Amino acid sequence: MSSATWRSVFTYNKHTQITARAVRNSLQENQRLTAEKRGLTALSGRALTGDGTSIRYLTRKSCASSRSRIADIEAQISELERTLSSLKEEKDSIRDRLATYAYPVLTLPGEIVSEIFVHFLPDFPRYPPPIGLLSPYLLCQICREWRDIALATPALWSVISLSFREDGRFPQKLRYLQTSIERSGSCRLSLKLGTMGTSLAHKSLAVLNHVVINHFHRVEYLDLSSWSGYEFPTYTELSLPCLRGLKFGDLPEEPATPLVAPVLHQVVLHYFGGIGNSFFPWSQLTAITVAELIELGEYGYLMNELINIVHCRLSIYPAGHLSLGDITLAHLETCILENPSRYPAPSGIIATLTLPALRRFQIAETLFADKDDPVDSITALVTRSGCNLRELSITDANTAHITAYYHDAFPSTSLTFSPLDITEPFLMRWQDGPEDTESSDSDDESEGTDSED
């Protein structure tokens, strides 16, 4: 809205306030004069007053004075009534002008408003809650016109986050999920669904699975990091032709058939052991995080399979047998190797890796065997790879390897002894994911999902 328009609206409002104040003052003066006139009329119409014991006669002169004052009052009242009528007309005129004013934001085409609404949603990988300040339903509560635009904007309903924990609220939440999916039209879907710690009956979980699977053909991002896994259909082929990113929590058993996801590139796994080696199309992944329990044999398997990986975070449990031949990962730019257990690892964790594109490298010092010098091992990796290492992070560093030792070995590399600052959504630590925007399981949430229309 231009400054001239704001000044015009401000002037209208100020003039209306002044006019209303003048009307109130005129009414008060009119009432005062009317009361005075009424008193004088009563006084001049009587020759005497009193209770019979004390009588006071009005003189002819005082009666004439009262009648003259009444005439003056009537003249003033007439003038005030004319002024009052004029002010009321002016006030009505100003109100009519204000009523016809259209605020610029309300004159925007529906397509522009719809695009603004879409940008109202939180940035990926955050999800809007069912209710609250970041919920699309908030846009439905401004005015009827905006409500109609919001409900007719499919992209606004294509990003859904819900946690199913109790059977008592299951019907409302299921209806919210179904309604949002219907409103999303043909848009690609981003779903974040949780059942961890649930008390849902098996029948409810089966119904929920059925609803979700029926729309797998439109799912682009799927977050099941808080999914309990029970009743998840790992026994049948899962086809997600549009799936680009997937976060998995726990699965009750190894899937029987591979996941059909031709454009899947980013994966976050809580546990690797329950997934099975053949479930994911490993060779097409460009980003992967495995939060826990990668044994040495599984680490070797992944390093052989992730031939197109660009960003990788693996938490290694140094148990089992390490069988790792010469491996070249030509595209790997970010490599993070953690050891949450801090158990000593066998020799050769990185000895056979060649990483020519490596830019950021984080490794726990406990992943080097006692006989392997960490600085020498990392120097050999950089030399062998011919990479331009820009950031190096050494976590769980032993005090025996003082800071100066690393700085002398890598003078042109940004060196830190704390974890790297990672912002990629599929590379963050499991506990460091973006703040969940979903509302807690409160009565308000149940009411919000139940009163959506």
Coordinates of C-alpha atoms in Angstrom, one line a residue:
M1 CA 0.0 0.0 0.0
S2 CA 1.4 3.4 -1.0
S3 CA 2.1 6.1 1.6
A4 CA -0.4 8.4 -0.1
T5 CA -3.1 5.7 0.3
W6 CA -2.2 5.2 4.0
R7 CA -2.4 9.0 4.6
S8 CA -5.8 9.0 2.9
V9 CA -7.1 6.2 5.1
F10 CA -5.6 7.8 8.2
T11 CA -7.2 11.1 7.3
Y12 CA -10.6 9.4 6.9
N13 CA -10.3 7.7 10.2
K14 CA -9.1 10.9 12.0
H15 CA -11.9 13.0 10.5
T16 CA -14.5 10.4 11.5
Q17 CA -13.2 10.5 15.1
I18 CA -13.3 14.3 15.2
T19 CA -16.9 14.3 13.7
A20 CA -18.0 11.7 16.2
R21 CA -16.6 13.8 19.1
A22 CA -18.4 16.9 17.8
V23 CA -21.7 15.0 17.6
R24 CA -21.3 13.8 21.2
N25 CA -20.5 17.3 22.4
S26 CA -23.5 18.7 20.6
L27 CA -25.8 16.1 22.1
Q28 CA -24.5 16.8 25.6
E29 CA -25.0 20.6 25.1
N30 CA -28.5 20.0 23.7
Q31 CA -29.5 17.9 26.6
R32 CA -28.2 20.5 29.1
L33 CA -30.1 23.3 27.4
T34 CA -33.3 21.3 27.2
A35 CA -33.1 20.5 30.9
E36 CA -32.6 24.2 31.6
K37 CA -35.5 25.2 29.4
R38 CA -37.7 22.6 31.1
G39 CA -36.8 24.1 34.5
L40 CA -37.5 27.7 33.5
T41 CA -40.8 26.8 31.9
A42 CA -42.0 25.1 35.0
L43 CA -40.8 28.1 37.1
S44 CA -42.5 30.8 35.0
G45 CA -45.8 28.9 34.8
R46 CA -46.3 29.0 38.5
A47 CA -47.2 32.0 40.7
L48 CA -46.0 30.5 43.9
T49 CA -44.3 27.4 45.2
G50 CA -43.8 25.9 48.6
D51 CA -45.4 23.5 51.0
G52 CA -48.1 25.8 52.3
T53 CA -46.1 27.2 55.2
S54 CA -43.4 29.1 53.2
I55 CA -44.7 31.0 50.0
R56 CA -42.4 32.9 47.6
Y57 CA -44.0 35.0 44.9
L58 CA -42.2 35.5 41.5
T59 CA -42.0 39.1 40.4
R60 CA -43.2 40.1 37.0
K61 CA -39.7 41.1 36.1
S62 CA -38.3 37.6 37.0
C63 CA -41.0 35.9 34.9
A64 CA -40.2 38.1 31.9
S65 CA -36.5 37.3 32.3
S66 CA -37.2 33.5 32.4
R67 CA -39.3 33.7 29.3
S68 CA -36.6 35.6 27.5
R69 CA -34.0 33.0 28.5
I70 CA -36.3 30.2 27.2
A71 CA -36.4 31.9 23.9
D72 CA -32.6 32.1 23.8
I73 CA -32.3 28.4 24.7
E74 CA -34.8 27.4 22.0
A75 CA -32.7 29.4 19.5
Q76 CA -29.5 27.7 20.7
I77 CA -31.2 24.2 20.6
S78 CA -32.3 24.9 17.0
E79 CA -28.8 25.8 16.0
L80 CA -27.3 22.8 17.7
E81 CA -29.9 20.5 16.0
R82 CA -28.9 21.9 12.6
T83 CA -25.2 21.4 13.5
L84 CA -25.9 17.9 14.8
S85 CA -27.8 17.0 11.6
S86 CA -24.9 18.4 9.5
L87 CA -22.3 16.4 11.4
K88 CA -24.3 13.2 11.2
E89 CA -24.6 13.6 7.4
E90 CA -20.8 14.2 7.2
K91 CA -20.1 11.2 9.4
D92 CA -22.3 8.9 7.3
S93 CA -20.6 10.2 4.1
I94 CA -17.1 9.5 5.5
R95 CA -18.2 6.0 6.6
D96 CA -19.5 5.3 3.1
R97 CA -16.2 6.3 1.6
L98 CA -14.3 4.0 4.0
A99 CA -16.7 1.2 3.3
T100 CA -15.9 1.4 -0.4
Y101 CA -12.1 1.4 0.1
A102 CA -10.4 -1.8 -1.0
Y103 CA -7.1 -2.7 0.7
P104 CA -4.5 -3.5 -2.0
V105 CA -3.7 -7.0 -0.5
L106 CA -7.4 -7.9 -1.1
T107 CA -7.2 -6.9 -4.8
L108 CA -4.4 -9.4 -5.6
P109 CA -5.4 -12.1 -8.1
G110 CA -6.1 -15.4 -6.5
E111 CA -3.1 -17.0 -8.3
I112 CA -0.8 -14.6 -6.6
V113 CA -2.4 -15.1 -3.2
S114 CA -2.1 -18.9 -3.7
E115 CA 1.6 -18.6 -4.5
I116 CA 2.1 -16.5 -1.3
F117 CA 0.3 -19.1 0.7
V118 CA 2.6 -21.9 -0.6
H119 CA 5.6 -19.9 0.6
F120 CA 4.0 -19.7 4.0
L121 CA 4.8 -23.4 4.6
P122 CA 8.0 -24.2 6.5
D123 CA 11.0 -24.9 4.4
F124 CA 11.9 -28.6 3.8
P125 CA 12.7 -30.7 5.7
R126 CA 10.4 -29.2 8.3
Y127 CA 6.7 -30.1 8.1
P128 CA 3.7 -28.0 9.0
P129 CA 1.7 -29.1 12.0
P130 CA -2.0 -30.0 11.8
I131 CA -2.8 -26.9 13.8
G132 CA -1.0 -23.8 15.0
L133 CA 0.9 -20.9 13.5
L134 CA 2.5 -22.9 10.7
S135 CA -0.5 -24.9 9.8
P136 CA -2.2 -24.3 6.5
Y137 CA -5.5 -24.2 8.4
L138 CA -4.4 -20.9 9.9
L139 CA -4.9 -19.3 6.4
C140 CA -8.5 -20.6 6.4
Q141 CA -9.3 -18.4 9.5
I142 CA -8.5 -15.0 8.0
C143 CA -11.5 -14.4 5.8
R144 CA -13.9 -16.4 3.6
E145 CA -12.1 -15.3 0.4
W146 CA -8.7 -16.5 1.7
R147 CA -10.2 -19.7 3.0
D148 CA -11.5 -20.5 -0.4
I149 CA -8.1 -19.8 -2.0
A150 CA -6.3 -21.9 0.6
L151 CA -8.6 -24.9 0.2
A152 CA -8.2 -24.6 -3.6
T153 CA -4.4 -24.6 -3.5
P154 CA -3.2 -28.2 -3.8
A155 CA 0.4 -27.6 -3.0
L156 CA -0.7 -26.2 0.4
W157 CA -1.9 -29.7 1.5
S158 CA 0.8 -31.8 -0.1
V159 CA 3.1 -31.6 2.9
I160 CA 1.7 -33.6 5.8
S161 CA 3.0 -34.5 9.3
L162 CA 1.0 -36.6 11.7
S163 CA 1.7 -38.7 14.8
F164 CA -0.7 -41.6 15.5
R165 CA -0.5 -42.6 19.1
E166 CA -4.0 -43.4 20.5
D167 CA -7.0 -45.1 19.1
G168 CA -9.2 -42.4 20.7
R169 CA -8.0 -39.8 18.3
F170 CA -7.3 -42.1 15.4
P171 CA -10.5 -41.3 13.4
Q172 CA -9.9 -37.6 13.5
K173 CA -6.3 -37.9 12.4
L174 CA -7.1 -40.4 9.7
R175 CA -9.7 -38.0 8.4
Y176 CA -7.2 -35.2 8.4
L177 CA -4.7 -37.3 6.5
Q178 CA -7.3 -38.4 3.9
T179 CA -8.7 -34.8 3.5
S180 CA -5.3 -33.3 3.0
I181 CA -4.3 -36.0 0.5
E182 CA -7.6 -35.3 -1.4
R183 CA -7.0 -31.5 -1.4
S184 CA -3.4 -32.0 -2.7
G185 CA -4.9 -33.1 -6.0
S186 CA -2.1 -34.5 -8.2
C187 CA 0.8 -32.8 -6.4
R188 CA 3.8 -34.8 -5.2
L189 CA 3.4 -35.7 -1.5
S190 CA 5.8 -35.2 1.4
L191 CA 4.7 -37.4 4.3
K192 CA 6.0 -37.6 7.8
L193 CA 4.1 -40.2 9.8
G194 CA 4.8 -41.5 13.2
T195 CA 3.5 -44.5 15.2
M196 CA 6.5 -45.0 17.6
G197 CA 5.3 -45.8 21.2
T198 CA 1.8 -46.2 19.8
S199 CA -1.1 -47.9 21.6
L200 CA -3.0 -48.2 18.3
A201 CA -4.8 -51.4 17.7
H202 CA -3.6 -53.7 14.9
K203 CA -6.7 -53.0 12.9
S204 CA -6.1 -49.2 13.1
L205 CA -2.5 -49.7 11.9
A206 CA -3.7 -51.8 9.0
V207 CA -6.2 -49.1 7.9
L208 CA -3.4 -46.5 8.2
N209 CA -1.0 -48.5 6.1
H210 CA -3.7 -49.0 3.5
V211 CA -4.4 -45.3 3.1
V212 CA -0.7 -44.5 2.8
I213 CA 0.2 -47.2 0.4
N214 CA -2.7 -46.2 -1.9
H215 CA -0.9 -43.0 -2.6
F216 CA 2.7 -44.3 -2.8
H217 CA 2.7 -43.4 -6.5
R218 CA 2.7 -39.7 -5.6
V219 CA 5.1 -39.7 -2.6
E220 CA 8.3 -37.7 -3.2
Y221 CA 9.6 -37.6 0.4
L222 CA 8.6 -40.1 3.0
D223 CA 9.7 -39.8 6.7
L224 CA 9.0 -42.9 8.7
S225 CA 11.8 -42.3 11.2
S226 CA 9.2 -42.5 14.0
W227 CA 7.3 -45.4 12.5
S228 CA 7.1 -48.5 14.7
G229 CA 7.2 -50.8 11.7
Y230 CA 4.5 -53.1 12.9
E231 CA 2.2 -54.1 10.0
F232 CA 4.3 -52.3 7.5
P233 CA 4.0 -54.3 4.2
T234 CA 7.6 -55.4 3.8
Y235 CA 6.3 -58.7 2.5
T236 CA 5.1 -57.3 -0.8
E237 CA 6.8 -55.2 -3.5
L238 CA 6.8 -51.5 -2.7
S239 CA 6.7 -49.2 -5.7
L240 CA 7.4 -45.5 -5.2
P241 CA 8.1 -44.1 -8.7
C242 CA 8.5 -40.5 -7.5
L243 CA 10.3 -41.1 -4.2
R244 CA 13.5 -39.0 -3.9
G245 CA 14.1 -39.1 -0.2
L246 CA 13.3 -41.6 2.5
K247 CA 13.9 -41.8 6.3
F248 CA 13.3 -45.2 7.9
G249 CA 13.0 -46.0 11.6
D250 CA 12.7 -49.6 12.7
L251 CA 11.4 -52.6 10.6
P252 CA 10.2 -55.7 12.4
E253 CA 11.8 -58.0 9.8
E254 CA 13.9 -58.0 6.7
P255 CA 11.9 -57.0 3.6
A256 CA 11.1 -59.8 1.3
T257 CA 11.3 -57.8 -2.0
P258 CA 13.4 -54.9 -3.1
L259 CA 12.2 -51.3 -3.0
V260 CA 11.2 -50.1 -6.5
A261 CA 12.2 -46.4 -6.4
P262 CA 14.0 -45.4 -9.6
V263 CA 14.7 -41.8 -8.6
L264 CA 15.5 -42.4 -4.9
H265 CA 18.8 -40.6 -4.1
Q266 CA 18.7 -39.8 -0.4
V267 CA 18.2 -42.2 2.5
V268 CA 18.4 -41.9 6.3
L269 CA 18.3 -45.2 8.3
H270 CA 18.1 -45.7 12.0
Y271 CA 19.3 -49.3 11.9
F272 CA 20.9 -51.1 9.0
G273 CA 20.6 -54.7 10.3
G274 CA 16.9 -55.1 9.7
I275 CA 16.9 -53.6 6.2
G276 CA 18.7 -56.3 4.3
N277 CA 21.3 -55.9 1.6
S278 CA 19.0 -56.1 -1.4
F279 CA 16.1 -53.7 -0.2
F280 CA 17.6 -50.4 -1.4
P281 CA 19.0 -49.5 -4.8
W282 CA 22.3 -48.6 -3.2
S283 CA 24.2 -47.8 -6.4
Q284 CA 21.9 -44.8 -7.2
L285 CA 22.1 -43.1 -3.8
T286 CA 23.9 -39.8 -3.5
A287 CA 23.3 -39.2 0.2
I288 CA 23.0 -41.7 3.1
T289 CA 23.0 -41.6 6.9
V290 CA 23.0 -44.7 9.0
A291 CA 22.6 -43.8 12.7
E292 CA 23.6 -46.9 14.5
L293 CA 25.0 -50.4 14.4
I294 CA 27.0 -50.6 11.2
E295 CA 29.2 -53.5 11.8
L296 CA 32.5 -53.9 10.0
G297 CA 31.1 -56.4 7.5
E298 CA 28.2 -54.1 6.7
Y299 CA 30.5 -51.1 6.4
G300 CA 32.6 -53.0 3.8
Y301 CA 29.4 -54.0 1.9
L302 CA 28.1 -50.4 1.8
M303 CA 31.4 -48.9 0.7
N304 CA 31.4 -51.4 -2.2
E305 CA 27.8 -50.6 -3.2
L306 CA 27.6 -46.8 -2.8
I307 CA 29.4 -46.1 -6.1
N308 CA 27.6 -42.8 -6.7
I309 CA 27.5 -41.5 -3.2
V310 CA 28.2 -37.8 -2.6
H311 CA 27.5 -37.4 1.1
C312 CA 27.9 -40.2 3.6
R313 CA 27.5 -40.5 7.4
L314 CA 28.0 -43.9 9.0
S315 CA 28.1 -44.8 12.6
I316 CA 30.4 -47.8 12.9
Y317 CA 30.3 -50.5 15.5
P318 CA 33.8 -52.0 15.4
A319 CA 32.7 -55.6 15.6
G320 CA 32.9 -58.5 13.1
H321 CA 35.3 -59.0 10.3
L322 CA 36.5 -56.2 8.0
S323 CA 36.9 -57.2 4.4
L324 CA 37.6 -54.1 2.4
G325 CA 39.4 -54.2 -1.0
D326 CA 40.6 -51.2 -2.9
I327 CA 37.6 -48.9 -3.3
T328 CA 37.3 -45.7 -5.3
L329 CA 34.3 -43.5 -4.6
A330 CA 34.7 -40.8 -7.3
H331 CA 31.9 -38.5 -6.2
L332 CA 32.2 -38.6 -2.4
E333 CA 32.5 -35.0 -1.1
T334 CA 31.5 -35.4 2.5
C335 CA 32.4 -38.4 4.5
I336 CA 31.6 -38.7 8.2
L337 CA 32.7 -41.9 10.1
E338 CA 31.6 -42.1 13.8
N339 CA 32.2 -44.5 16.6
P340 CA 29.5 -44.0 19.2
S341 CA 30.7 -47.1 21.2
R342 CA 34.3 -45.8 21.3
Y343 CA 35.5 -49.4 21.2
P344 CA 38.8 -49.9 19.4
A345 CA 38.7 -50.7 15.8
P346 CA 40.9 -53.0 13.7
S347 CA 43.4 -51.7 11.3
G348 CA 42.5 -50.5 7.8
I349 CA 39.2 -48.6 8.2
I350 CA 40.3 -46.1 5.5
A351 CA 43.5 -47.7 4.3
T352 CA 42.0 -48.9 1.0
L353 CA 39.7 -45.9 0.2
T354 CA 40.4 -43.5 -2.7
L355 CA 38.2 -40.4 -2.6
P356 CA 39.3 -37.9 -5.3
A357 CA 36.3 -35.5 -4.7
L358 CA 36.6 -35.4 -0.9
R359 CA 36.1 -31.9 0.6
R360 CA 34.9 -32.5 4.1
F361 CA 36.1 -35.4 6.3
Q362 CA 35.1 -36.3 9.8
I363 CA 36.4 -39.4 11.6
A364 CA 36.5 -40.6 15.2
E365 CA 40.1 -41.1 16.3
T366 CA 38.9 -44.3 18.0
L367 CA 38.4 -45.8 14.5
F368 CA 42.1 -46.1 14.1
A369 CA 43.8 -49.1 15.5
D370 CA 46.5 -48.6 18.1
K371 CA 49.2 -49.4 15.6
D372 CA 47.8 -46.9 13.1
D373 CA 48.8 -43.3 13.5
P374 CA 45.7 -41.1 12.7
V375 CA 47.7 -38.3 11.1
D376 CA 49.7 -40.7 8.9
S377 CA 46.5 -42.6 7.9
I378 CA 44.6 -39.4 6.9
T379 CA 47.7 -38.0 5.1
A380 CA 48.0 -41.2 3.1
L381 CA 44.3 -41.0 2.2
V382 CA 44.6 -37.4 1.0
T383 CA 47.8 -38.1 -1.0
R384 CA 46.4 -41.3 -2.5
S385 CA 43.1 -39.5 -3.5
G386 CA 44.7 -36.3 -4.7
C387 CA 41.7 -34.4 -3.2
N388 CA 41.4 -30.8 -2.1
L389 CA 40.5 -31.4 1.5
R390 CA 38.9 -28.2 2.9
E391 CA 37.5 -29.3 6.3
L392 CA 38.8 -31.9 8.7
S393 CA 37.2 -32.9 11.9
I394 CA 38.8 -35.3 14.4
T395 CA 36.3 -36.4 17.1
D396 CA 37.1 -38.3 20.3
A397 CA 40.7 -37.2 19.9
N398 CA 43.3 -38.7 22.1
T399 CA 45.3 -36.1 24.1
A400 CA 48.5 -37.9 22.9
H401 CA 47.9 -36.4 19.5
I402 CA 48.1 -32.7 20.3
T403 CA 46.4 -30.1 18.3
A404 CA 49.7 -28.8 16.8
Y405 CA 50.4 -32.3 15.4
Y406 CA 47.3 -32.1 13.2
H407 CA 47.8 -28.5 12.3
D408 CA 51.4 -29.2 11.1
A409 CA 50.2 -32.0 9.0
F410 CA 47.2 -30.1 7.4
P411 CA 48.2 -26.4 7.4
S412 CA 45.9 -25.4 4.6
T413 CA 42.8 -27.3 5.9
S414 CA 40.2 -26.0 8.3
L415 CA 40.7 -28.2 11.3
T416 CA 38.3 -28.8 14.2
F417 CA 38.0 -31.3 17.0
S418 CA 34.3 -31.1 17.2
P419 CA 31.7 -32.4 14.7
L420 CA 31.3 -30.7 11.4
D421 CA 28.5 -28.2 11.0
I422 CA 26.2 -30.1 8.7
T423 CA 23.0 -28.6 7.3
E424 CA 22.0 -31.1 4.6
P425 CA 18.7 -32.7 5.8
F426 CA 19.8 -36.3 4.8
L427 CA 23.2 -36.0 6.5
M428 CA 22.4 -34.6 9.9
R429 CA 22.8 -36.8 13.0
W430 CA 19.6 -38.7 13.9
Q431 CA 19.2 -36.7 17.1
D432 CA 20.0 -33.4 15.3
G433 CA 17.2 -33.4 12.8
P434 CA 15.2 -30.2 12.3
E435 CA 12.8 -29.2 15.0
D436 CA 9.6 -31.1 14.7
T437 CA 6.8 -28.6 13.9
E438 CA 4.0 -31.0 14.7
S439 CA 1.8 -30.2 17.7
S440 CA 1.9 -32.4 20.7
D441 CA -0.9 -34.9 21.3
S442 CA -3.1 -32.4 23.1
D443 CA -6.8 -32.0 23.1
D444 CA -6.4 -28.9 21.0
E445 CA -4.8 -31.0 18.2
S446 CA -7.7 -33.4 18.3
E447 CA -10.2 -30.5 18.0
G448 CA -8.2 -28.9 15.2
T449 CA -8.2 -31.9 13.1
D450 CA -11.9 -32.6 13.8
S451 CA -13.1 -29.1 12.8
E452 CA -11.2 -28.6 9.6
D453 CA -14.2 -27.9 7.3

